Amino acid sequence: MPFTTTNPATGSVEQTYAGHRAGEVDARLDRAAAAYRRFRRTTFAERARLMTGAAELLEGELPVTARMVTAEMGKPFAQAKGEVAKCALALRWFAEHAERLLADEEVTARSFVRYEPIGPVLAVMPWNFPLWQVVRFAAPALMLGNVGVLKHASNVPQTALYLEDLFRRAGYPEGVFTTLLVGSAEVAGIVADDRVAAVTLTGSEAAGRSVAAAAGEALKKCVLELGGSDPFVVLASADLDEAVPTAVQARCQNNGQSCIAAKRFVVEAPVLEEFTDRFTEAMAAQTVGDPLDPATDVGPLVSESQRREIAAQVDDARDRGATVRCGGQVPDGPGWYYPPTVLTGVAPGMRAYEEEVFGPVAVVEAADDLDHALALANRTSFGLGSSVWTTDEAVQRRCVAELEAGQVFVNAMVASAPELPFGGIKRSGFGRELSGLGLREFANAKSVRLA
Ligand code: NAP
C-alpha cells in the first residue's frame, strides 16, 4: 500500500512512498528485537548523550522540519516551529531526569524496587502533532532502555521517516527506533508478534478499542490516549480579559484538531452574554488561510473527509435548532478550510453535544450556577482535560476536586509538559505519558529482596 503526503492547503499530492511489505516488516522487527538485547544494557549516561544529540539535531534543523510538518498536515508554520522546539525540550528533559526518576526505590534495608525495560514498544500514533506525539512516547521509552517501533498515521509518512532518520543521525544503533510504513489493518498482527512487548496508541476511540482488543488477546500491556471533549468553564468571577483570548486559542490551536482543545464552553449566567459576545467576535476575527503565511491564525483541516465530518456536525446542530453565532459555512476554493464557528443552544442528542468535534467549532453552554457548571462540565463520556476560570480560591479548590478529568488547569488552557503526567479517564483512555509516570508505564517494576 502506498503512503502519500497530501498538502491540506492545496489538496495536491506532494510525496508518495511505497509501504513496507511483509518481509521488510519482519526484518525491521528482527532488528528491533536484536537492538533491544544490546540497548537495554547501555548506561543512562550513554542514553542521555544520544537523546541530547537528537535534541540538538532538531534544534539545528527547526525551520525545515516545521515546514515539512506544515506541508504534510496543515498546521500554521509558527505552531509547527513551536512543536519542533517542544520536542527538543522534552528530549532534553528526559535525558536529564530519567536516571533520577528511574532510580532504585528502597522499601526496607534489604529490599528495593528496580525499574527495568521490557522490550520493543509499538507506538500507533496520530497525525495531529506528528512529531510531538511520537517524541512523547519515544523519549521515556528510549531513556528506560526499551526500543521504539513506530506505526504512524498513514497521511504523515514523511514525518514518520524523518523521525527514524533523526534518531539514526543522532547515533542511536540501528533498530533502536524503527518506522514501519504499514496500514492500520496490519497493527493487530504486529501487536501479537512475539518480538513486540507492549503497545501504546494515541488516536480515536475506534482505534483504541481495536488495539486494546489486540493487546488483550496477546496479553500485552497497552496505554491508550484517546479523544476528548474538554470543558472550558467560565465562572462569574473570571477575568474575561484573560479568559476570552485564551478560549479562542484553546479552541483554534492546531486548526482545532487537538485532543486537549477546549471544545465545550460552560459559562455561568452572570457573564454568559458578555463572554459569548466577546468570544464570538474574537473567533470571527481569526485569520483563516495559508498555514505558511505568518498572518494566518487558522489553517486548513487535515483532509476533505475531516472537513465533511465537521460540517456535518455543525449542520446537524443547526438543523435541530442550535444557533450558529459565527462561521458554519464551508468556503469555496482549494484546500480544506473551515472557519472558526460558535454554536449556542446546542442540546443533548445533537452530534455537537455528544461527540468530540475535531475542528475549530465551539459550543457555548449556559450554566445557572457553580453546581450546574460542574454538572455540565462532567456530563461527557470523555475525561481528558478541563480548564476553569475563576479568581475565587475556594471555588478553584472545589473545581480541582470535582472536575472529572486527567488534568485540570486553573485560569489557563490545558497543555502538556514533560514534567506533568498526561492522560485521561473514562473514554479518553488509560495510562499516562510524560513525567516519571510515563517513564514507568513500560517498565518491569522488579521487586528485589536480599535475604
Ligand atoms: P485515528 O484514526 O484513530 O488514527 C490514529 C492512529 O491509529 C493512526 O496511526 C491510524 O492509522 C491508527 N488506526 C486507526 N484505526 C486503527 C485500527 N482499527 N487498528 C489499529 N490502528 C488504527 O485517529 P486520528 O483521526 O488520526 O486522530 C484524531 C483522534 O486522536 C482524535 O480523537 C483525538 O482526540 C485523538 N488524540 C488523542 C490524543 C491524546 O493524547 N489523548 C492526542 C492526539 C489525538 P491509519 O492512519 O493508517 O488509519
PDB file of C-alpha atoms and ligand atoms in Angstrom, residues 1 3 123-129 133 136 151-156 182-188 201-211 224-228 257-260 263 302 306 356 358 382 384 422-424 428-429 433, ligand 1:
ATOM      1  CA  MET A   1       0.000   0.000   0.000  1.00  0.00           C
ATOM      2  CA  PHE A   3       1.590   6.259   1.532  1.00  0.00           C
ATOM      3  CA  ALA A 123       3.545   3.107  19.095  1.00  0.00           C
ATOM      4  CA  VAL A 124       0.461   3.702  16.924  1.00  0.00           C
ATOM      5  CA  MET A 125       0.305   7.462  16.509  1.00  0.00           C
ATOM      6  CA  PRO A 126      -1.938  10.177  15.013  1.00  0.00           C
ATOM      7  CA  TRP A 127      -1.148  12.958  12.548  1.00  0.00           C
ATOM      8  CA  ASN A 128      -2.254  15.997  14.546  1.00  0.00           C
ATOM      9  CA  PHE A 129       1.025  16.591  16.415  1.00  0.00           C
ATOM     10  CA  GLN A 133       3.064  12.525  19.845  1.00  0.00           C
ATOM     11  CA  ARG A 136       6.230  11.935  23.935  1.00  0.00           C
ATOM     12  CA  LYS A 151       3.361   2.900  13.095  1.00  0.00           C
ATOM     13  CA  HIS A 152       2.461   6.487  12.297  1.00  0.00           C
ATOM     14  CA  ALA A 153      -0.792   7.756  10.771  1.00  0.00           C
ATOM     15  CA  SER A 154      -0.910   6.913   7.069  1.00  0.00           C
ATOM     16  CA  ASN A 155      -1.108  10.568   5.968  1.00  0.00           C
ATOM     17  CA  VAL A 156       2.217  11.619   7.566  1.00  0.00           C
ATOM     18  CA  VAL A 182       2.059  -0.119   7.326  1.00  0.00           C
ATOM     19  CA  GLY A 183      -1.698   0.368   7.369  1.00  0.00           C
ATOM     20  CA  SER A 184      -3.949   0.027  10.379  1.00  0.00           C
ATOM     21  CA  ALA A 185      -5.121  -3.404   9.231  1.00  0.00           C
ATOM     22  CA  GLU A 186      -1.651  -4.739   9.985  1.00  0.00           C
ATOM     23  CA  VAL A 187      -1.470  -3.413  13.541  1.00  0.00           C
ATOM     24  CA  ALA A 188      -3.166  -6.360  15.296  1.00  0.00           C
ATOM     25  CA  LEU A 201      -1.887   4.171  20.919  1.00  0.00           C
ATOM     26  CA  THR A 202      -2.896   7.794  20.576  1.00  0.00           C
ATOM     27  CA  GLY A 203      -5.949   8.275  18.430  1.00  0.00           C
ATOM     28  CA  SER A 204      -9.678   7.758  18.151  1.00  0.00           C
ATOM     29  CA  GLU A 205     -11.911   5.582  20.287  1.00  0.00           C
ATOM     30  CA  ALA A 206     -12.425   3.137  17.419  1.00  0.00           C
ATOM     31  CA  ALA A 207      -8.687   2.635  17.002  1.00  0.00           C
ATOM     32  CA  GLY A 208      -8.285   2.377  20.776  1.00  0.00           C
ATOM     33  CA  ARG A 209     -10.870  -0.356  21.003  1.00  0.00           C
ATOM     34  CA  SER A 210      -9.243  -2.347  18.265  1.00  0.00           C
ATOM     35  CA  VAL A 211      -5.687  -2.003  19.625  1.00  0.00           C
ATOM     36  CA  LEU A 224      -4.454   4.445  25.281  1.00  0.00           C
ATOM     37  CA  GLU A 225      -4.573   8.212  24.732  1.00  0.00           C
ATOM     38  CA  LEU A 226      -7.926   8.800  23.057  1.00  0.00           C
ATOM     39  CA  GLY A 227     -10.256  11.671  22.292  1.00  0.00           C
ATOM     40  CA  GLY A 228     -11.592  14.423  24.486  1.00  0.00           C
ATOM     41  CA  GLN A 257      -7.526  19.496  15.895  1.00  0.00           C
ATOM     42  CA  SER A 258      -6.147  18.847  19.349  1.00  0.00           C
ATOM     43  CA  CYS A 259      -7.303  16.211  21.808  1.00  0.00           C
ATOM     44  CA  ILE A 260      -6.950  18.737  24.647  1.00  0.00           C
ATOM     45  CA  LYS A 263     -14.469  22.098  22.951  1.00  0.00           C
ATOM     46  CA  VAL A 302      -6.229  17.776   7.644  1.00  0.00           C
ATOM     47  CA  GLN A 306     -12.351  15.514   8.186  1.00  0.00           C
ATOM     48  CA  GLU A 356     -15.820  15.168  20.006  1.00  0.00           C
ATOM     49  CA  PHE A 358     -12.200  17.854  15.901  1.00  0.00           C
ATOM     50  CA  PHE A 382     -14.652  11.720  27.929  1.00  0.00           C
ATOM     51  CA  LEU A 384      -9.069  14.150  29.196  1.00  0.00           C
ATOM     52  CA  PHE A 422      -0.563  13.325  30.636  1.00  0.00           C
ATOM     53  CA  GLY A 423      -3.587  11.118  30.067  1.00  0.00           C
ATOM     54  CA  GLY A 424      -7.287  10.671  30.617  1.00  0.00           C
ATOM     55  CA  SER A 428     -10.347   9.218  26.952  1.00  0.00           C
ATOM     56  CA  GLY A 429      -8.224   6.176  27.690  1.00  0.00           C
ATOM     57  CA  GLU A 433       2.592   9.568  29.260  1.00  0.00           C
TER      58      GLU A 433
HETATM   59  P1  NAP B   1      -7.200   7.510  14.306  1.00  0.00           P
HETATM   60  O1  NAP B   1      -7.939   7.401  13.023  1.00  0.00           O
HETATM   61  O2  NAP B   1      -7.626   6.678  15.435  1.00  0.00           O
HETATM   62  O3  NAP B   1      -5.664   7.220  13.942  1.00  0.00           O
HETATM   63  C1  NAP B   1      -4.663   7.187  14.923  1.00  0.00           C
HETATM   64  C2  NAP B   1      -3.706   6.063  14.614  1.00  0.00           C
HETATM   65  O4  NAP B   1      -4.379   4.819  14.780  1.00  0.00           O
HETATM   66  C3  NAP B   1      -3.198   6.074  13.181  1.00  0.00           C
HETATM   67  O5  NAP B   1      -1.871   5.614  13.156  1.00  0.00           O
HETATM   68  C4  NAP B   1      -4.121   5.080  12.500  1.00  0.00           C
HETATM   69  O6  NAP B   1      -3.552   4.506  11.361  1.00  0.00           O
HETATM   70  C5  NAP B   1      -4.304   4.053  13.585  1.00  0.00           C
HETATM   71  N1  NAP B   1      -5.531   3.289  13.485  1.00  0.00           N
HETATM   72  C6  NAP B   1      -6.748   3.718  13.071  1.00  0.00           C
HETATM   73  N2  NAP B   1      -7.647   2.718  13.166  1.00  0.00           N
HETATM   74  C7  NAP B   1      -6.987   1.634  13.648  1.00  0.00           C
HETATM   75  C8  NAP B   1      -7.367   0.298  13.943  1.00  0.00           C
HETATM   76  N3  NAP B   1      -8.622  -0.120  13.795  1.00  0.00           N
HETATM   77  N4  NAP B   1      -6.432  -0.531  14.426  1.00  0.00           N
HETATM   78  C9  NAP B   1      -5.170  -0.110  14.602  1.00  0.00           C
HETATM   79  N5  NAP B   1      -4.736   1.130  14.328  1.00  0.00           N
HETATM   80  C10 NAP B   1      -5.643   2.007  13.864  1.00  0.00           C
HETATM   81  O7  NAP B   1      -7.192   8.987  14.857  1.00  0.00           O
HETATM   82  P2  NAP B   1      -6.927  10.328  14.077  1.00  0.00           P
HETATM   83  O8  NAP B   1      -8.148  10.712  13.352  1.00  0.00           O
HETATM   84  O9  NAP B   1      -5.663  10.217  13.293  1.00  0.00           O
HETATM   85  O10 NAP B   1      -6.634  11.322  15.301  1.00  0.00           O
HETATM   86  C11 NAP B   1      -7.636  12.042  15.918  1.00  0.00           C
HETATM   87  C12 NAP B   1      -8.046  11.419  17.231  1.00  0.00           C
HETATM   88  O11 NAP B   1      -6.908  11.243  18.081  1.00  0.00           O
HETATM   89  C13 NAP B   1      -8.976  12.317  17.994  1.00  0.00           C
HETATM   90  O12 NAP B   1      -9.986  11.556  18.590  1.00  0.00           O
HETATM   91  C14 NAP B   1      -8.072  12.929  19.048  1.00  0.00           C
HETATM   92  O13 NAP B   1      -8.742  13.430  20.167  1.00  0.00           O
HETATM   93  C15 NAP B   1      -7.188  11.790  19.356  1.00  0.00           C
HETATM   94  N6  NAP B   1      -5.957  12.264  20.012  1.00  0.00           N
HETATM   95  C16 NAP B   1      -5.762  11.973  21.329  1.00  0.00           C
HETATM   96  C17 NAP B   1      -4.636  12.434  21.983  1.00  0.00           C
HETATM   97  C18 NAP B   1      -4.382  12.138  23.440  1.00  0.00           C
HETATM   98  O14 NAP B   1      -3.252  12.330  23.885  1.00  0.00           O
HETATM   99  N7  NAP B   1      -5.348  11.695  24.210  1.00  0.00           N
HETATM  100  C19 NAP B   1      -3.701  13.190  21.276  1.00  0.00           C
HETATM  101  C20 NAP B   1      -3.942  13.472  19.936  1.00  0.00           C
HETATM  102  C21 NAP B   1      -5.073  12.987  19.309  1.00  0.00           C
HETATM  103  P3  NAP B   1      -4.029   4.954   9.881  1.00  0.00           P
HETATM  104  O15 NAP B   1      -3.703   6.393   9.733  1.00  0.00           O
HETATM  105  O16 NAP B   1      -3.237   4.064   8.995  1.00  0.00           O
HETATM  106  O17 NAP B   1      -5.502   4.707   9.814  1.00  0.00           O
END
